[in-house]
PDB file of C-alpha atoms in Angstrom:
ATOM      1  CA  UNK A 141     -16.083  17.771  21.617  1.00 81.00           C
ATOM      2  CA  UNK A 142     -15.609  17.869  17.631  1.00 95.00           C
ATOM      3  CA  UNK A 143     -15.829  15.201  14.732  1.00 98.00           C
ATOM      4  CA  UNK A 144     -12.621  13.205  14.200  1.00 98.00           C
ATOM      5  CA  UNK A 145     -12.618  11.111  11.280  1.00 98.00           C
ATOM      6  CA  UNK A 146     -10.606   8.545  11.122  1.00 98.00           C
ATOM      7  CA  UNK A 147      -8.794   6.847   8.114  1.00 98.00           C
ATOM      8  CA  UNK A 148      -7.696   2.869   7.462  1.00 98.00           C
ATOM      9  CA  UNK A 149      -5.780   2.026   4.473  1.00 98.00           C
ATOM     10  CA  UNK A 150      -6.239  -1.560   3.688  1.00 98.00           C
ATOM     11  CA  UNK A 151      -4.936  -3.249   0.968  1.00 97.00           C
ATOM     12  CA  UNK A 152      -5.336  -7.513   2.121  1.00 97.00           C
ATOM     13  CA  UNK A 153      -5.274  -7.502   5.306  1.00 97.00           C
ATOM     14  CA  UNK A 154      -7.565  -9.649   6.268  1.00 96.00           C
ATOM     15  CA  UNK A 155      -6.760 -10.958   8.321  1.00 95.00           C
ATOM     16  CA  UNK A 156      -5.388  -7.802  10.677  1.00 96.00           C
ATOM     17  CA  UNK A 157      -8.403  -5.493   9.513  1.00 97.00           C
ATOM     18  CA  UNK A 158     -10.851  -6.177  12.422  1.00 97.00           C
ATOM     19  CA  UNK A 159      -8.393  -5.132  14.644  1.00 97.00           C
ATOM     20  CA  UNK A 160      -7.866  -2.148  13.885  1.00 98.00           C
ATOM     21  CA  UNK A 161     -11.142  -1.402  13.461  1.00 98.00           C
ATOM     22  CA  UNK A 162     -12.227  -2.540  16.680  1.00 97.00           C
ATOM     23  CA  UNK A 163      -9.470  -0.459  18.032  1.00 98.00           C
ATOM     24  CA  UNK A 164     -11.137   2.476  17.141  1.00 98.00           C
ATOM     25  CA  UNK A 165     -15.317   1.455  17.991  1.00 97.00           C
ATOM     26  CA  UNK A 166     -13.138   0.712  21.641  1.00 98.00           C
ATOM     27  CA  UNK A 167     -12.198   4.866  22.128  1.00 98.00           C
ATOM     28  CA  UNK A 168     -13.639   6.872  25.134  1.00 98.00           C
ATOM     29  CA  UNK A 169     -13.453   9.280  23.028  1.00 98.00           C
ATOM     30  CA  UNK A 170     -17.158   8.852  21.416  1.00 96.00           C
ATOM     31  CA  UNK A 171     -17.373  11.296  18.822  1.00 97.00           C
ATOM     32  CA  UNK A 172     -15.897  10.192  15.463  1.00 98.00           C
ATOM     33  CA  UNK A 173     -16.619   8.786  11.994  1.00 98.00           C
ATOM     34  CA  UNK A 174     -14.470   5.711  11.115  1.00 98.00           C
ATOM     35  CA  UNK A 175     -13.957   5.627   7.095  1.00 98.00           C
ATOM     36  CA  UNK A 176     -12.214   2.194   5.757  1.00 98.00           C
ATOM     37  CA  UNK A 177     -10.116   2.988   2.190  1.00 98.00           C
ATOM     38  CA  UNK A 178      -9.451  -0.250   0.390  1.00 98.00           C
ATOM     39  CA  UNK A 179      -6.781   0.388  -2.616  1.00 97.00           C
ATOM     40  CA  UNK A 180      -8.121  -3.322  -4.185  1.00 96.00           C
ATOM     41  CA  UNK A 181      -7.844  -5.623  -2.315  1.00 97.00           C
ATOM     42  CA  UNK A 182      -8.666  -9.390  -3.682  1.00 97.00           C
ATOM     43  CA  UNK A 183      -8.926 -10.901  -0.329  1.00 96.00           C
ATOM     44  CA  UNK A 184     -12.051 -11.222   2.205  1.00 96.00           C
ATOM     45  CA  UNK A 185     -11.415  -7.729   3.235  1.00 97.00           C
ATOM     46  CA  UNK A 186     -15.038  -6.200   2.349  1.00 95.00           C
ATOM     47  CA  UNK A 187     -16.928  -9.213   3.130  1.00 96.00           C
ATOM     48  CA  UNK A 188     -15.214  -8.874   7.234  1.00 95.00           C
ATOM     49  CA  UNK A 189     -15.721  -5.195   7.238  1.00 96.00           C
ATOM     50  CA  UNK A 190     -19.527  -5.778   5.736  1.00 95.00           C
ATOM     51  CA  UNK A 191     -20.964  -8.328   8.209  1.00 94.00           C
ATOM     52  CA  UNK A 192     -18.609  -6.361  10.685  1.00 95.00           C
ATOM     53  CA  UNK A 193     -20.123  -3.367  10.261  1.00 94.00           C
ATOM     54  CA  UNK A 194     -23.949  -4.676  10.178  1.00 91.00           C
ATOM     55  CA  UNK A 195     -24.729  -3.486  13.507  1.00 87.00           C
ATOM     56  CA  UNK A 196     -27.724   0.043  13.282  1.00 87.00           C
ATOM     57  CA  UNK A 197     -25.677   1.408  15.798  1.00 86.00           C
ATOM     58  CA  UNK A 198     -22.247   1.579  14.212  1.00 91.00           C
ATOM     59  CA  UNK A 199     -23.658   1.697  10.755  1.00 90.00           C
ATOM     60  CA  UNK A 200     -24.022   5.131  10.574  1.00 92.00           C
ATOM     61  CA  UNK A 201     -20.874   6.114  11.990  1.00 96.00           C
ATOM     62  CA  UNK A 202     -19.052   3.729   9.374  1.00 97.00           C
ATOM     63  CA  UNK A 203     -17.971   4.308   5.342  1.00 97.00           C
ATOM     64  CA  UNK A 204     -16.267   1.717   3.074  1.00 97.00           C
ATOM     65  CA  UNK A 205     -14.952   3.609   0.065  1.00 98.00           C
ATOM     66  CA  UNK A 206     -12.742   1.631  -3.069  1.00 97.00           C
ATOM     67  CA  UNK A 207      -9.995   3.770  -4.437  1.00 97.00           C
ATOM     68  CA  UNK A 208     -10.813   1.455  -7.724  1.00 95.00           C
ATOM     69  CA  UNK A 209      -7.540  -0.366  -8.191  1.00 95.00           C
ATOM     70  CA  UNK A 210      -4.150  -0.430  -6.296  1.00 96.00           C
ATOM     71  CA  UNK A 211      -2.858   3.329  -6.152  1.00 96.00           C
ATOM     72  CA  UNK A 212      -0.853   2.610  -2.694  1.00 96.00           C
ATOM     73  CA  UNK A 213      -1.710   4.065   0.493  1.00 97.00           C
ATOM     74  CA  UNK A 214      -1.646   8.100  -0.149  1.00 98.00           C
ATOM     75  CA  UNK A 215      -4.119   7.924  -2.395  1.00 98.00           C
ATOM     76  CA  UNK A 216      -5.901   5.276  -0.326  1.00 98.00           C
ATOM     77  CA  UNK A 217      -5.803   8.100   2.829  1.00 98.00           C
ATOM     78  CA  UNK A 218      -6.112  11.399   0.445  1.00 98.00           C
ATOM     79  CA  UNK A 219      -9.248   9.362  -0.979  1.00 98.00           C
ATOM     80  CA  UNK A 220     -10.063   9.557   2.545  1.00 98.00           C
ATOM     81  CA  UNK A 221     -10.063  12.046   3.517  1.00 98.00           C
ATOM     82  CA  UNK A 222     -12.171  13.818   0.852  1.00 98.00           C
ATOM     83  CA  UNK A 223     -15.335  12.227   1.814  1.00 98.00           C
ATOM     84  CA  UNK A 224     -14.303  12.663   6.040  1.00 98.00           C
ATOM     85  CA  UNK A 225     -16.702  15.476   7.429  1.00 98.00           C
ATOM     86  CA  UNK A 226     -14.455  16.745  10.900  1.00 98.00           C
ATOM     87  CA  UNK A 227     -12.198  19.163  10.746  1.00 97.00           C
ATOM     88  CA  UNK A 228      -9.779  17.101  12.273  1.00 98.00           C
ATOM     89  CA  UNK A 229      -7.860  13.709  10.813  1.00 98.00           C
ATOM     90  CA  UNK A 230      -6.517  10.430  12.450  1.00 98.00           C
ATOM     91  CA  UNK A 231      -5.310   7.965  10.807  1.00 98.00           C
ATOM     92  CA  UNK A 232      -4.588   3.962  11.416  1.00 98.00           C
ATOM     93  CA  UNK A 233      -2.855   2.138   9.309  1.00 98.00           C
ATOM     94  CA  UNK A 234      -5.139  -1.530   9.053  1.00 97.00           C
ATOM     95  CA  UNK A 235      -2.265  -3.030  10.760  1.00 97.00           C
ATOM     96  CA  UNK A 236      -1.451  -0.976  13.774  1.00 98.00           C
ATOM     97  CA  UNK A 237      -3.942  -1.023  16.955  1.00 98.00           C
ATOM     98  CA  UNK A 238      -5.286   1.835  18.694  1.00 98.00           C
ATOM     99  CA  UNK A 239      -5.161   2.193  22.559  1.00 98.00           C
ATOM    100  CA  UNK A 240      -8.796   2.959  24.328  1.00 98.00           C
ATOM    101  CA  UNK A 241      -7.771   6.186  25.225  1.00 98.00           C
ATOM    102  CA  UNK A 242      -5.788   7.350  22.050  1.00 98.00           C
ATOM    103  CA  UNK A 243      -8.175   9.713  20.544  1.00 98.00           C
ATOM    104  CA  UNK A 244      -9.308  11.366  24.559  1.00 98.00           C
ATOM    105  CA  UNK A 245      -5.632  11.779  25.299  1.00 98.00           C
ATOM    106  CA  UNK A 246      -4.953  13.858  22.007  1.00 98.00           C
ATOM    107  CA  UNK A 247      -8.171  15.536  22.132  1.00 98.00           C
ATOM    108  CA  UNK A 248      -7.408  18.752  24.574  1.00 98.00           C
ATOM    109  CA  UNK A 249      -4.478  19.488  23.182  1.00 98.00           C
ATOM    110  CA  UNK A 250      -6.533  20.814  19.586  1.00 98.00           C
ATOM    111  CA  UNK A 251      -6.369  23.850  21.435  1.00 97.00           C
ATOM    112  CA  UNK A 252      -3.037  24.476  21.388  1.00 98.00           C
ATOM    113  CA  UNK A 253      -1.886  22.473  18.436  1.00 98.00           C
ATOM    114  CA  UNK A 254      -2.627  22.007  15.207  1.00 98.00           C
ATOM    115  CA  UNK A 255      -0.990  18.602  14.559  1.00 98.00           C
ATOM    116  CA  UNK A 256      -0.287  16.089  17.373  1.00 98.00           C
ATOM    117  CA  UNK A 257       1.480  12.866  17.835  1.00 98.00           C
ATOM    118  CA  UNK A 258       1.993  10.260  20.426  1.00 98.00           C
ATOM    119  CA  UNK A 259       4.568   6.958  21.716  1.00 97.00           C
ATOM    120  CA  UNK A 260       4.212   3.307  19.873  1.00 97.00           C
ATOM    121  CA  UNK A 261       4.465   0.286  22.002  1.00 97.00           C
ATOM    122  CA  UNK A 262       6.595  -1.830  19.199  1.00 96.00           C
ATOM    123  CA  UNK A 263       6.081  -5.794  18.523  1.00 95.00           C
ATOM    124  CA  UNK A 264       7.432  -7.457  15.508  1.00 93.00           C
ATOM    125  CA  UNK A 265       6.461 -11.157  14.960  1.00 90.00           C
ATOM    126  CA  UNK A 266       4.642 -11.185  18.462  1.00 89.00           C
ATOM    127  CA  UNK A 267       7.306  -9.857  20.691  1.00 94.00           C
ATOM    128  CA  UNK A 268       7.662  -6.948  22.784  1.00 94.00           C
ATOM    129  CA  UNK A 269      10.879  -4.870  20.863  1.00 94.00           C
ATOM    130  CA  UNK A 270      12.145  -1.814  22.174  1.00 90.00           C
ATOM    131  CA  UNK A 271      12.934   1.169  19.881  1.00 85.00           C
ATOM    132  CA  UNK A 272      16.104   2.470  18.977  1.00 85.00           C
ATOM    133  CA  UNK A 273      16.778   5.416  21.027  1.00 84.00           C
ATOM    134  CA  UNK A 274      17.100   7.389  17.166  1.00 84.00           C
ATOM    135  CA  UNK A 275      13.281   7.121  17.329  1.00 85.00           C
ATOM    136  CA  UNK A 276      13.366   8.962  20.508  1.00 87.00           C
ATOM    137  CA  UNK A 277       9.699  11.152  19.932  1.00 93.00           C
ATOM    138  CA  UNK A 278       9.208  14.689  21.604  1.00 95.00           C
ATOM    139  CA  UNK A 279       7.107  17.975  20.440  1.00 97.00           C
ATOM    140  CA  UNK A 280       7.566  21.384  20.278  1.00 98.00           C
ATOM    141  CA  UNK A 281       9.667  22.544  16.948  1.00 98.00           C
ATOM    142  CA  UNK A 282      11.012  18.995  15.849  1.00 97.00           C
ATOM    143  CA  UNK A 283      11.917  19.447  12.086  1.00 97.00           C
ATOM    144  CA  UNK A 284      15.810  19.514  12.124  1.00 96.00           C
ATOM    145  CA  UNK A 285      14.625  15.681  13.885  1.00 95.00           C
ATOM    146  CA  UNK A 286      12.156  14.914  11.254  1.00 95.00           C
ATOM    147  CA  UNK A 287      14.654  15.371   8.401  1.00 95.00           C
ATOM    148  CA  UNK A 288      16.977  12.880  10.698  1.00 93.00           C
ATOM    149  CA  UNK A 289      14.505   9.661  10.739  1.00 91.00           C
ATOM    150  CA  UNK A 290      10.601   9.516  10.864  1.00 92.00           C
ATOM    151  CA  UNK A 291      10.297  10.250  13.365  1.00 92.00           C
ATOM    152  CA  UNK A 292       6.205   9.974  13.893  1.00 96.00           C
ATOM    153  CA  UNK A 293       4.082   7.393  13.309  1.00 96.00           C
ATOM    154  CA  UNK A 294       1.410   7.613  11.304  1.00 97.00           C
ATOM    155  CA  UNK A 295      -1.330   5.831  13.504  1.00 98.00           C
ATOM    156  CA  UNK A 296      -0.099   8.173  15.917  1.00 98.00           C
ATOM    157  CA  UNK A 297      -1.321  11.591  14.418  1.00 98.00           C
ATOM    158  CA  UNK A 298      -4.191  13.878  14.806  1.00 98.00           C
ATOM    159  CA  UNK A 299      -4.408  16.887  12.573  1.00 98.00           C
ATOM    160  CA  UNK A 300      -5.955  19.486  11.792  1.00 98.00           C
ATOM    161  CA  UNK A 301      -8.212  19.878   8.398  1.00 98.00           C
ATOM    162  CA  UNK A 302      -7.156  22.494   7.432  1.00 98.00           C
ATOM    163  CA  UNK A 303      -3.146  22.566   7.526  1.00 98.00           C
ATOM    164  CA  UNK A 304      -3.438  18.972   5.780  1.00 98.00           C
ATOM    165  CA  UNK A 305      -5.268  20.188   3.058  1.00 98.00           C
ATOM    166  CA  UNK A 306      -2.700  23.037   2.772  1.00 98.00           C
ATOM    167  CA  UNK A 307       0.096  20.770   2.212  1.00 98.00           C
ATOM    168  CA  UNK A 308      -1.944  18.876  -0.893  1.00 97.00           C
ATOM    169  CA  UNK A 309      -2.157  15.728   1.794  1.00 98.00           C
ATOM    170  CA  UNK A 310       0.471  12.979   1.280  1.00 98.00           C
ATOM    171  CA  UNK A 311       2.139  12.511  -2.089  1.00 98.00           C
ATOM    172  CA  UNK A 312       0.586  10.486  -4.107  1.00 97.00           C
ATOM    173  CA  UNK A 313       3.889   9.516  -6.040  1.00 96.00           C
ATOM    174  CA  UNK A 314       5.623   7.980  -3.232  1.00 95.00           C
ATOM    175  CA  UNK A 315       4.797   4.876  -2.710  1.00 94.00           C
ATOM    176  CA  UNK A 316       7.109   5.414   0.741  1.00 94.00           C
ATOM    177  CA  UNK A 317       8.632   7.187   2.988  1.00 95.00           C
ATOM    178  CA  UNK A 318       5.486   9.429   1.813  1.00 97.00           C
ATOM    179  CA  UNK A 319       4.721  10.169   5.405  1.00 97.00           C
ATOM    180  CA  UNK A 320       8.439  11.245   6.401  1.00 97.00           C
ATOM    181  CA  UNK A 321       7.557  14.075   3.427  1.00 97.00           C
ATOM    182  CA  UNK A 322       4.134  15.654   4.985  1.00 98.00           C
ATOM    183  CA  UNK A 323       6.074  15.168   8.288  1.00 98.00           C
ATOM    184  CA  UNK A 324       8.645  18.280   7.357  1.00 98.00           C
ATOM    185  CA  UNK A 325       6.195  20.269   5.622  1.00 98.00           C
ATOM    186  CA  UNK A 326       4.320  20.537   9.090  1.00 98.00           C
ATOM    187  CA  UNK A 327       7.347  20.246  11.356  1.00 98.00           C
ATOM    188  CA  UNK A 328       8.433  23.271   9.293  1.00 98.00           C
ATOM    189  CA  UNK A 329       5.692  25.348   9.792  1.00 98.00           C
ATOM    190  CA  UNK A 330       3.898  24.074  13.468  1.00 98.00           C
ATOM    191  CA  UNK A 331       5.014  22.471  16.218  1.00 98.00           C
ATOM    192  CA  UNK A 332       4.309  19.193  17.313  1.00 98.00           C
ATOM    193  CA  UNK A 333       2.346  18.241  20.411  1.00 98.00           C
ATOM    194  CA  UNK A 334       3.081  15.312  22.329  1.00 98.00           C
ATOM    195  CA  UNK A 335       1.603  12.046  23.798  1.00 98.00           C
ATOM    196  CA  UNK A 336       4.618  10.499  25.779  1.00 97.00           C
ATOM    197  CA  UNK A 337       2.378   7.863  26.979  1.00 96.00           C
ATOM    198  CA  UNK A 338       1.995   4.804  24.906  1.00 97.00           C
ATOM    199  CA  UNK A 339      -1.286   5.206  22.082  1.00 98.00           C
ATOM    200  CA  UNK A 340      -1.029   3.097  19.344  1.00 98.00           C
ATOM    201  CA  UNK A 341       0.073  -0.390  19.836  1.00 97.00           C
ATOM    202  CA  UNK A 342       2.319  -1.140  15.794  1.00 96.00           C
ATOM    203  CA  UNK A 343       2.957  -4.359  14.917  1.00 94.00           C
ATOM    204  CA  UNK A 344       5.712  -5.319  12.243  1.00 85.00           C
ATOM    205  CA  UNK A 345       8.520  -7.847  10.685  1.00 71.00           C
ATOM    206  CA  UNK A 346       5.016  -9.181   7.947  1.00 56.00           C
ATOM    207  CA  UNK A 347       6.331  -9.417   4.439  1.00 58.00           C
ATOM    208  CA  UNK A 348       3.887  -6.912   3.092  1.00 60.00           C
ATOM    209  CA  UNK A 349       5.199  -3.875   5.085  1.00 57.00           C
ATOM    210  CA  UNK A 350       6.116  -0.904   2.732  1.00 57.00           C
ATOM    211  CA  UNK A 351       9.482  -0.758   4.818  1.00 53.00           C
ATOM    212  CA  UNK A 352      10.142  -3.943   3.750  1.00 51.00           C
ATOM    213  CA  UNK A 353       9.237  -3.796  -0.032  1.00 54.00           C
ATOM    214  CA  UNK A 354      11.692  -1.387  -1.441  1.00 56.00           C
ATOM    215  CA  UNK A 355      14.627  -0.681  -1.715  1.00 57.00           C
ATOM    216  CA  UNK A 356      16.879   2.789  -1.464  1.00 75.00           C
ATOM    217  CA  UNK A 357      14.310   4.550   0.433  1.00 88.00           C
ATOM    218  CA  UNK A 358      16.583   7.475   1.105  1.00 90.00           C
ATOM    219  CA  UNK A 359      15.905   7.980  -2.585  1.00 92.00           C
ATOM    220  CA  UNK A 360      12.407   9.835  -1.537  1.00 94.00           C
ATOM    221  CA  UNK A 361      13.863  11.208   1.507  1.00 95.00           C
ATOM    222  CA  UNK A 362      16.469  13.203  -0.704  1.00 94.00           C
ATOM    223  CA  UNK A 363      13.373  13.975  -2.828  1.00 95.00           C
ATOM    224  CA  UNK A 364      11.346  15.848  -0.290  1.00 96.00           C
ATOM    225  CA  UNK A 365      14.123  17.650   1.556  1.00 96.00           C
ATOM    226  CA  UNK A 366      15.340  19.504  -2.073  1.00 96.00           C
ATOM    227  CA  UNK A 367      11.759  21.287  -1.555  1.00 95.00           C
ATOM    228  CA  UNK A 368      13.083  22.379   1.597  1.00 96.00           C
ATOM    229  CA  UNK A 369      16.608  24.669   0.619  1.00 95.00           C
ATOM    230  CA  UNK A 370      14.699  27.046   0.108  1.00 93.00           C
ATOM    231  CA  UNK A 371      11.385  27.103   2.490  1.00 96.00           C
ATOM    232  CA  UNK A 372      11.313  30.659   4.081  1.00 97.00           C
ATOM    233  CA  UNK A 373      10.077  28.653   7.492  1.00 97.00           C
ATOM    234  CA  UNK A 374      13.251  27.306   8.149  1.00 97.00           C
ATOM    235  CA  UNK A 375      16.031  29.224  10.256  1.00 97.00           C
ATOM    236  CA  UNK A 376      19.128  28.649   8.354  1.00 97.00           C
ATOM    237  CA  UNK A 377      20.414  26.000  11.493  1.00 97.00           C
ATOM    238  CA  UNK A 378      17.563  23.866   9.755  1.00 97.00           C
ATOM    239  CA  UNK A 379      18.351  24.977   6.081  1.00 97.00           C
ATOM    240  CA  UNK A 380      21.861  23.598   6.290  1.00 97.00           C
ATOM    241  CA  UNK A 381      21.270  20.725   7.773  1.00 97.00           C
ATOM    242  CA  UNK A 382      18.779  20.147   4.965  1.00 97.00           C
ATOM    243  CA  UNK A 383      21.439  19.975   2.291  1.00 97.00           C
ATOM    244  CA  UNK A 384      24.376  18.373   4.862  1.00 97.00           C
ATOM    245  CA  UNK A 385      21.334  15.783   5.011  1.00 96.00           C
ATOM    246  CA  UNK A 386      21.113  15.775   1.137  1.00 95.00           C
ATOM    247  CA  UNK A 387      24.992  15.019   0.304  1.00 95.00           C
ATOM    248  CA  UNK A 388      25.007  12.620   2.650  1.00 93.00           C
ATOM    249  CA  UNK A 389      22.410  10.480   1.444  1.00 91.00           C
ATOM    250  CA  UNK A 390      23.258  11.206  -2.198  1.00 89.00           C
ATOM    251  CA  UNK A 391      26.262  10.114  -1.553  1.00 88.00           C
ATOM    252  CA  UNK A 392      25.034   6.680   0.251  1.00 85.00           C
ATOM    253  CA  UNK A 393      22.393   6.324  -3.388  1.00 86.00           C
ATOM    254  CA  UNK A 394      25.323   7.594  -6.070  1.00 81.00           C
ATOM    255  CA  UNK A 395      27.225   4.410  -4.205  1.00 79.00           C
ATOM    256  CA  UNK A 396      24.384   2.135  -4.006  1.00 74.00           C
ATOM    257  CA  UNK A 397      24.020   2.784  -7.486  1.00 71.00           C
ATOM    258  CA  UNK A 398      27.817   2.126  -8.880  1.00 74.00           C
ATOM    259  CA  UNK A 399      27.529  -0.984  -6.829  1.00 74.00           C
ATOM    260  CA  UNK A 400      24.566  -2.585  -7.284  1.00 68.00           C
ATOM    261  CA  UNK A 401      22.928  -0.830 -10.882  1.00 66.00           C
ATOM    262  CA  UNK A 402      20.344   0.390  -8.746  1.00 59.00           C
ATOM    263  CA  UNK A 403      18.840   3.183 -11.639  1.00 55.00           C
ATOM    264  CA  UNK A 404      16.718   4.805  -9.156  1.00 49.00           C
ATOM    265  CA  UNK A 405      19.354   6.752  -7.241  1.00 44.00           C
ATOM    266  CA  UNK A 406      20.817   7.669 -10.670  1.00 45.00           C
ATOM    267  CA  UNK A 407      17.411  10.525 -11.305  1.00 49.00           C
ATOM    268  CA  UNK A 408      17.280  12.447  -7.995  1.00 46.00           C
TER     269      UNK A 408
END
């Protein structure tokens, strides 16, 4: 049973942090370590973690790290990886909750795949919602689907450490869409394993979600897509899809800049 390093980045989530951490402890797969990376919280997160972690049987499996400031989720996740001992990495956002069989269902697929994801249960403002059809998940060669939309949930993934590091981890210059960027890199080279059953409860609708705080997220998607115009791991069809998507998104960004004076849309 291989060691899986679980990385939980957090920033001012003391009201929900323990829910995420408990969902790791309750995994039926037992060979894990849990690394919580605080990105400059000013709430009681560190105190809550210290009190919760003060259990002899649990303490050896836990680490608390700090980025030393508020640098973003990419820096926090990447820092966690540098302190990880496992050959496989799993990420859990501090506002989400794993289902108990998450790691146990995914671990057998590590014999066939270098990264694995799974289905999600979406809860928004306390209510169960059905994800739009465009977010339908699948396994295998998912590059084209990953161009169209971020179709892998960060809290569902299990990734071989070697391919994560070869891809240089999450881009720290991306305040958002850092997951979209990494999934594109991985999907261009590797088929992905897929668990067609829910492995996580994903909570949304709260004000501190990154996706609700940034306008013009397609700017970062376009930056990511430009790197794949000459990606040798793509088929001609996939490369053409990248080009057409880049044109379409760039036109939308340019129109937004003309209407709203958004300077970020002119720097691509």
